[in-house]
């Protein structure tokens, strides 16, 4: 069962956070701070998994951004690594060669794409085509008025 | 500004983000944010109604500010308003805000739930999805209450769109995780299982996750999913990789779905149906075969996805633990990975092999890789990989390779990362004890541990070596000689001084014949370390000295001089001073015989569970500790050591049957040193060693710390040490450890009672999140009602807080309620459970009566089940006044002149419960010659007679 997903920059700035377990803001901040430190301290060739507290951390660096997932002991590390990769692919496809700035300025989109892909921490739709289709449909809806269904 | 600005650009937002990025300092950023917050606040408060776009923009800015790590305390209402906007993007931002900044404000929750309800009913799939995503993201109990029964309906309805089904499935999964009690099972479950057959692989993927979670909760309801999952898996693994179109990921067919299906199957034992079972075996074989095929792509994603499925398949094989060929194949495959150039694969192979090592079928196969694993320990550059190698060595250890593995771990320890040293120390200590045939090897190993990593050797480890040496006289001489030699090192660790002090104090005589280790040499050696040691160690050394006085009369004068010196007799530390004074006095006034009795060799320790193992379990969490249970491997035939250990003398079978504590009292034969120890503080190392019931609660695992909401509280042993002391009294100290003292004052009237519980913080640090509650066991529910008032969540250092408990006795009872205390001390969560001394006799009202009345009632209560009698040996000196006080304290009236024999005690009283009153008569007949008592109780209820007799008979 996944616990959370964090995106942060090489400078340790948090760019996206998604929590799949209820935690207080204070705890979230504490976890983020400690984890960012731990991951940033690791050297490039090191393994992508580490035990941290009682969780397993799966992380990968893409350009200036670290993508980091916390999972439970019995969860599958490699498939989590590919979850991260698929999310990166989705961002890349949507923004067209994504960079950190895209995620900073369009943070809400990054969240929407994540929600289409992962829900409650589990893969909702693993087809790249289907996820992007859903996002693009939503984009088409912008500023289009909908008459609400009358109750 | 980014090149791309898809969707609707919110210019104001982009400008604001740019501003923030341009801030040169943290202060400038805060200033800019405060300006923006003021601006937004005034807009929200302004008279002019904001249009949807502005509202969206400002809410989005607030969200951005929050995500930067600042607190946001307004804007929730505006966000909720956006939910009911008919513009999609406004609604979307509203939902995002709510998902990220959940507020438990009840009014808002109602409004949010209303908006969600409207969207769920809208029949617009995009809106429905937004609403479902929000529920899944928030997952609160209020939402579960509102929607947990609605979502299954959406999920299985025939006309629901696929994408909505996917969201609904995972939404339900989230609710089931957060509030499993609110997700109703029902006829929909059967239909959910059939989603495994769905045409749409996205739906199948989401459904599989949901079914796995539900099957973990109630496996029987989802048994039918086994065959469907196997069928689906089989179709995937045999499909050509292009068949699944977009669900193929880097030439691997539906890796996510495959992993999930394999995970679902791990909720169940191997299928009983032979055909199904062989189909599954075929699938697993196919997956193993594919691992041997050349890769279809050089991309790491290809190999990761393929191996993700492979590892999950291996997990299933290990979970079934029933197909030897598959297990051995899995082991060989992992063996290949052990030398793979990808660090990730080496890591995972080591991890997986750990579980394989505990299977009787594959243990031997795992052992063949020992050299590779040892090599990994030496050469891996990543500490987390080395850590896995240590775990695997620990798991594959048995008698045949223990010496090699322990030696390798010890040599690794010299250079190991500080972060994992303590764990390695524990592991070495456990293995050395568990597989010791020759206990000299054990002693050497532990002393080496202390030498190499003394700082990481916890008390449990050195307690343990002492227990073992005391319990085995074949190793005592060797141990004395070895510690004596080790103490010669110029800088030896304090833990070694402790072990040395203890062992020489007990067994120094065994090596005293040699002039190089004569008593005086031994003493001087120990005393040369004295001044460098901490107070507890010095205290231990003082005890060793008094033992020397008994062992070696020739050094008595020397030691007395030391004890007499001002630095001892006037030591600022009370404990040391007291010891010096008492030991000196003891050595002066006691005759040799008395001294020999008081300071006799320690009796053997009773067999107890190893606290080292307990500590390691605690450190790793039970699930993480590889099973090194021998009984299992014995099935495999070779190695093991259930043959009785012939060298054993005082202690039953093998020592590794684990001596140590946690809560056992001292050895039954009252130990000599106790005489003096009893008068001392509880920090006395000798007593501690025997009575390790209150070590400072070691920091519980971090998961408990941070995710305390999720994980069930680690089960805490209920302390009942002082329980019986409260049978005849109402006030006193109930519990005490190094952090906390709990005191009680209680008063009872008829069937009601009130207890004042005082929690004293013994430390100088605050206790945070302090809470305490009272739980009644099932039997007790309905018999005794305890109402606990709330207690202040913070206890300052040195302060005391009070909690009031109100009690009502409804009917007679036997069990006692448990007081559960939780708090954080220095970041670590502490859990304490104490049995509350509320007993039936507390609800006594004493009754005076004449001799005639007494005997008349006595006769009336003559039915056999109404009388309970017990004859027991006296545990305390038989003092009439003390006995009288105890009977009065028990709650009855003491009736004089009733019993013809004046030495007997007779009492009467009435137990008040809400339902009824029970009259009780009791008679206690002491026999001073035999030091026995006979206690007889007669009441109108057999359960009451029994309980009262049990309670009172423990008191004399």
mmCIF file of C-alpha atoms in Angstrom, chain A residues 1-4 13-15 17-31 42 45-56 60 62 72-83 85-86 89 93-96 100-102 104-109 111-112 115-130 134-139 141-149 151, chain B residues 1-2 4-8 10 13-14 17-18 21 29 56 60 63-64 66-67 69 71 84 86-89 92-93 96 100 118 122-124 126-127 132-133 136-137 163 166-167 170-171 173-174 177-178 200 202 205-206 209 246-247 249-250 255-256 259-260 263 300-301 304-305 307-308 311-312 343-345 347-348 351 381-385 387-388 619-620 623-624 701-703 705-710 824:
data_model
loop_
_atom_site.group_PDB
_atom_site.id
_atom_site.type_symbol
_atom_site.label_atom_id
_atom_site.label_comp_id
_atom_site.label_asym_id
_atom_site.label_seq_id
_atom_site.Cartn_x
_atom_site.Cartn_y
_atom_site.Cartn_z
ATOM 1 C CA UNK A 1 0.000 0.000 0.000
ATOM 2 C CA UNK A 2 1.483 3.323 -1.025
ATOM 3 C CA UNK A 3 1.869 6.030 1.595
ATOM 4 C CA UNK A 4 2.816 9.129 -0.288
ATOM 5 C CA UNK A 13 12.229 22.471 -2.810
ATOM 6 C CA UNK A 14 9.040 20.493 -2.669
ATOM 7 C CA UNK A 15 7.204 20.655 -5.986
ATOM 8 C CA UNK A 17 3.093 16.182 -2.588
ATOM 9 C CA UNK A 18 0.442 13.550 -2.525
ATOM 10 C CA UNK A 19 -0.489 11.771 0.680
ATOM 11 C CA UNK A 20 -2.427 8.559 0.636
ATOM 12 C CA UNK A 21 -2.647 8.249 4.394
ATOM 13 C CA UNK A 22 -4.129 10.746 6.817
ATOM 14 C CA UNK A 23 -1.381 12.682 8.557
ATOM 15 C CA UNK A 24 -1.284 16.033 10.251
ATOM 16 C CA UNK A 25 0.400 18.932 8.491
ATOM 17 C CA UNK A 26 3.108 18.858 11.096
ATOM 18 C CA UNK A 27 3.897 15.228 10.465
ATOM 19 C CA UNK A 28 3.852 15.772 6.734
ATOM 20 C CA UNK A 29 6.371 18.554 7.040
ATOM 21 C CA UNK A 30 8.587 16.491 9.286
ATOM 22 C CA UNK A 31 8.535 13.519 6.963
ATOM 23 C CA UNK A 42 22.567 9.651 -1.712
ATOM 24 C CA UNK A 45 24.942 5.180 -8.597
ATOM 25 C CA UNK A 46 23.217 4.001 -5.487
ATOM 26 C CA UNK A 47 20.256 1.732 -5.519
ATOM 27 C CA UNK A 48 16.834 3.283 -6.006
ATOM 28 C CA UNK A 49 15.389 1.724 -2.895
ATOM 29 C CA UNK A 50 16.024 2.334 0.716
ATOM 30 C CA UNK A 51 14.525 1.431 4.001
ATOM 31 C CA UNK A 52 13.426 4.506 5.792
ATOM 32 C CA UNK A 53 11.716 4.292 9.105
ATOM 33 C CA UNK A 54 9.462 1.317 8.556
ATOM 34 C CA UNK A 55 8.773 2.142 4.955
ATOM 35 C CA UNK A 56 10.444 1.444 1.707
ATOM 36 C CA UNK A 60 14.444 8.248 -9.118
ATOM 37 C CA UNK A 62 14.859 12.965 -13.613
ATOM 38 C CA UNK A 72 4.977 -0.784 2.424
ATOM 39 C CA UNK A 73 7.321 -3.606 3.056
ATOM 40 C CA UNK A 74 5.533 -6.158 0.925
ATOM 41 C CA UNK A 75 4.938 -3.816 -2.000
ATOM 42 C CA UNK A 76 6.768 -4.238 -5.270
ATOM 43 C CA UNK A 77 9.674 -1.819 -5.650
ATOM 44 C CA UNK A 78 10.294 -2.240 -9.352
ATOM 45 C CA UNK A 79 6.720 -1.670 -10.383
ATOM 46 C CA UNK A 80 6.711 1.442 -8.214
ATOM 47 C CA UNK A 81 9.778 2.641 -10.050
ATOM 48 C CA UNK A 82 7.867 2.224 -13.281
ATOM 49 C CA UNK A 83 4.871 4.029 -11.809
ATOM 50 C CA UNK A 85 8.440 6.587 -14.923
ATOM 51 C CA UNK A 86 4.972 6.404 -16.371
ATOM 52 C CA UNK A 89 6.082 10.113 -19.394
ATOM 53 C CA UNK A 93 3.722 14.102 -23.205
ATOM 54 C CA UNK A 94 1.279 16.651 -21.806
ATOM 55 C CA UNK A 95 3.684 19.533 -21.458
ATOM 56 C CA UNK A 96 5.886 18.499 -24.357
ATOM 57 C CA UNK A 100 10.678 21.720 -13.568
ATOM 58 C CA UNK A 101 9.240 25.112 -14.501
ATOM 59 C CA UNK A 102 6.204 23.512 -16.108
ATOM 60 C CA UNK A 104 5.982 24.984 -10.861
ATOM 61 C CA UNK A 105 3.734 27.141 -13.006
ATOM 62 C CA UNK A 106 1.134 24.512 -13.755
ATOM 63 C CA UNK A 107 1.174 22.710 -10.480
ATOM 64 C CA UNK A 108 -2.547 22.152 -10.594
ATOM 65 C CA UNK A 109 -2.204 20.283 -13.878
ATOM 66 C CA UNK A 111 -2.040 17.151 -9.683
ATOM 67 C CA UNK A 112 -4.851 16.528 -12.162
ATOM 68 C CA UNK A 115 -5.222 11.860 -10.095
ATOM 69 C CA UNK A 116 -6.115 10.420 -13.463
ATOM 70 C CA UNK A 117 -3.214 8.014 -13.260
ATOM 71 C CA UNK A 118 -3.112 7.071 -9.578
ATOM 72 C CA UNK A 119 -6.010 7.124 -7.184
ATOM 73 C CA UNK A 120 -5.657 6.227 -3.539
ATOM 74 C CA UNK A 121 -2.107 5.384 -4.502
ATOM 75 C CA UNK A 122 -3.103 2.573 -6.854
ATOM 76 C CA UNK A 123 -2.854 2.661 -10.614
ATOM 77 C CA UNK A 124 -6.211 3.709 -11.962
ATOM 78 C CA UNK A 125 -5.347 3.748 -15.620
ATOM 79 C CA UNK A 126 -1.979 2.551 -16.859
ATOM 80 C CA UNK A 127 -2.596 3.279 -20.504
ATOM 81 C CA UNK A 128 -0.829 6.477 -21.432
ATOM 82 C CA UNK A 129 -3.302 7.133 -24.212
ATOM 83 C CA UNK A 130 -6.317 6.840 -21.945
ATOM 84 C CA UNK A 134 -9.091 12.134 -20.114
ATOM 85 C CA UNK A 135 -6.938 15.173 -19.394
ATOM 86 C CA UNK A 136 -7.407 16.616 -22.844
ATOM 87 C CA UNK A 137 -11.141 16.156 -22.656
ATOM 88 C CA UNK A 138 -11.117 18.038 -19.411
ATOM 89 C CA UNK A 139 -9.077 20.807 -20.995
ATOM 90 C CA UNK A 141 -14.315 21.610 -21.185
ATOM 91 C CA UNK A 142 -12.696 24.759 -19.881
ATOM 92 C CA UNK A 143 -14.775 27.824 -19.934
ATOM 93 C CA UNK A 144 -17.580 25.881 -21.514
ATOM 94 C CA UNK A 145 -20.671 26.418 -19.510
ATOM 95 C CA UNK A 146 -22.617 23.467 -18.417
ATOM 96 C CA UNK A 147 -26.160 23.621 -17.541
ATOM 97 C CA UNK A 148 -26.407 21.746 -14.343
ATOM 98 C CA UNK A 149 -28.720 18.859 -14.252
ATOM 99 C CA UNK A 151 -32.265 17.778 -9.310
ATOM 100 C CA UNK B 1 7.552 32.021 -17.725
ATOM 101 C CA UNK B 2 7.184 28.567 -19.140
ATOM 102 C CA UNK B 4 3.737 25.971 -22.346
ATOM 103 C CA UNK B 5 0.656 27.275 -20.767
ATOM 104 C CA UNK B 6 -1.897 24.703 -21.520
ATOM 105 C CA UNK B 7 -5.388 24.860 -20.244
ATOM 106 C CA UNK B 8 -6.695 28.204 -19.178
ATOM 107 C CA UNK B 10 -4.447 32.368 -15.009
ATOM 108 C CA UNK B 13 -1.328 33.322 -10.765
ATOM 109 C CA UNK B 14 1.608 33.090 -13.144
ATOM 110 C CA UNK B 17 4.504 32.575 -8.973
ATOM 111 C CA UNK B 18 7.130 34.508 -10.911
ATOM 112 C CA UNK B 21 10.567 32.818 -7.637
ATOM 113 C CA UNK B 29 9.199 35.675 -0.032
ATOM 114 C CA UNK B 56 -10.738 30.367 -8.866
ATOM 115 C CA UNK B 60 -5.436 28.694 -6.669
ATOM 116 C CA UNK B 63 -3.248 26.613 -2.744
ATOM 117 C CA UNK B 64 0.108 27.568 -4.138
ATOM 118 C CA UNK B 66 -0.045 26.391 1.101
ATOM 119 C CA UNK B 67 2.049 24.072 -1.026
ATOM 120 C CA UNK B 69 4.701 25.296 3.174
ATOM 121 C CA UNK B 71 -0.378 27.879 6.717
ATOM 122 C CA UNK B 84 -20.997 24.078 -7.283
ATOM 123 C CA UNK B 86 -20.986 24.973 -13.549
ATOM 124 C CA UNK B 87 -17.641 25.778 -15.123
ATOM 125 C CA UNK B 88 -15.511 22.686 -15.155
ATOM 126 C CA UNK B 89 -12.163 24.315 -14.360
ATOM 127 C CA UNK B 92 -11.780 21.307 -10.621
ATOM 128 C CA UNK B 93 -9.769 23.900 -8.706
ATOM 129 C CA UNK B 96 -8.180 20.308 -5.707
ATOM 130 C CA UNK B 100 -5.183 19.208 -0.423
ATOM 131 C CA UNK B 118 -24.785 16.565 -6.679
ATOM 132 C CA UNK B 122 -25.089 14.451 -12.331
ATOM 133 C CA UNK B 123 -24.608 11.576 -14.768
ATOM 134 C CA UNK B 124 -21.821 13.625 -16.220
ATOM 135 C CA UNK B 126 -16.260 14.030 -15.873
ATOM 136 C CA UNK B 127 -18.065 15.554 -12.885
ATOM 137 C CA UNK B 132 -14.884 10.390 -6.781
ATOM 138 C CA UNK B 133 -11.294 11.610 -6.920
ATOM 139 C CA UNK B 136 -10.560 9.086 -2.642
ATOM 140 C CA UNK B 137 -8.122 11.878 -1.884
ATOM 141 C CA UNK B 163 -13.514 5.593 -16.417
ATOM 142 C CA UNK B 166 -12.136 2.798 -12.354
ATOM 143 C CA UNK B 167 -12.447 5.827 -10.112
ATOM 144 C CA UNK B 170 -10.248 2.923 -6.149
ATOM 145 C CA UNK B 171 -12.409 5.352 -4.242
ATOM 146 C CA UNK B 173 -10.589 0.962 -1.846
ATOM 147 C CA UNK B 174 -9.498 4.119 -0.110
ATOM 148 C CA UNK B 177 -8.678 1.393 4.106
ATOM 149 C CA UNK B 178 -9.667 4.345 6.207
ATOM 150 C CA UNK B 200 -11.296 -2.915 -20.379
ATOM 151 C CA UNK B 202 -8.009 -0.296 -16.947
ATOM 152 C CA UNK B 205 -6.524 -3.120 -12.978
ATOM 153 C CA UNK B 206 -8.519 -0.872 -10.675
ATOM 154 C CA UNK B 209 -6.591 -3.496 -6.398
ATOM 155 C CA UNK B 246 -1.462 0.460 -24.916
ATOM 156 C CA UNK B 247 -1.376 -1.792 -21.862
ATOM 157 C CA UNK B 249 4.724 -1.314 -21.413
ATOM 158 C CA UNK B 250 8.132 -1.505 -23.038
ATOM 159 C CA UNK B 255 2.968 -5.399 -15.945
ATOM 160 C CA UNK B 256 0.865 -3.493 -13.391
ATOM 161 C CA UNK B 259 1.702 -7.694 -10.403
ATOM 162 C CA UNK B 260 -1.692 -6.923 -8.917
ATOM 163 C CA UNK B 263 -0.633 -9.997 -5.271
ATOM 164 C CA UNK B 300 15.807 -0.235 -18.221
ATOM 165 C CA UNK B 301 12.030 0.168 -18.187
ATOM 166 C CA UNK B 304 12.257 -3.328 -14.604
ATOM 167 C CA UNK B 305 8.732 -4.139 -15.696
ATOM 168 C CA UNK B 307 11.442 -8.221 -13.272
ATOM 169 C CA UNK B 308 8.692 -6.545 -11.286
ATOM 170 C CA UNK B 311 9.665 -10.758 -8.231
ATOM 171 C CA UNK B 312 5.954 -10.737 -7.548
ATOM 172 C CA UNK B 343 22.332 -2.356 -8.096
ATOM 173 C CA UNK B 344 18.562 -2.406 -7.838
ATOM 174 C CA UNK B 345 18.396 -6.051 -8.834
ATOM 175 C CA UNK B 347 19.263 -5.299 -3.678
ATOM 176 C CA UNK B 348 15.983 -7.003 -4.478
ATOM 177 C CA UNK B 351 15.821 -9.084 -0.038
ATOM 178 C CA UNK B 381 29.163 0.579 -2.201
ATOM 179 C CA UNK B 382 25.635 1.318 -1.121
ATOM 180 C CA UNK B 383 24.884 0.855 2.539
ATOM 181 C CA UNK B 384 21.299 -0.142 1.913
ATOM 182 C CA UNK B 385 22.508 -3.059 -0.199
ATOM 183 C CA UNK B 387 22.214 -3.973 4.958
ATOM 184 C CA UNK B 388 20.266 -6.475 2.857
ATOM 185 C CA UNK B 619 13.749 -2.660 15.824
ATOM 186 C CA UNK B 620 12.800 -4.379 12.641
ATOM 187 C CA UNK B 623 7.226 -8.770 9.697
ATOM 188 C CA UNK B 624 10.716 -7.780 8.766
ATOM 189 C CA UNK B 701 9.744 1.652 15.734
ATOM 190 C CA UNK B 702 9.493 4.828 13.784
ATOM 191 C CA UNK B 703 6.488 3.694 11.883
ATOM 192 C CA UNK B 705 5.944 6.994 15.810
ATOM 193 C CA UNK B 706 4.864 8.729 12.671
ATOM 194 C CA UNK B 707 2.028 6.677 11.464
ATOM 195 C CA UNK B 708 0.601 6.021 14.815
ATOM 196 C CA UNK B 709 -2.840 6.624 13.427
ATOM 197 C CA UNK B 710 -2.485 3.770 11.027
ATOM 198 C CA UNK B 824 5.432 11.081 23.329
#
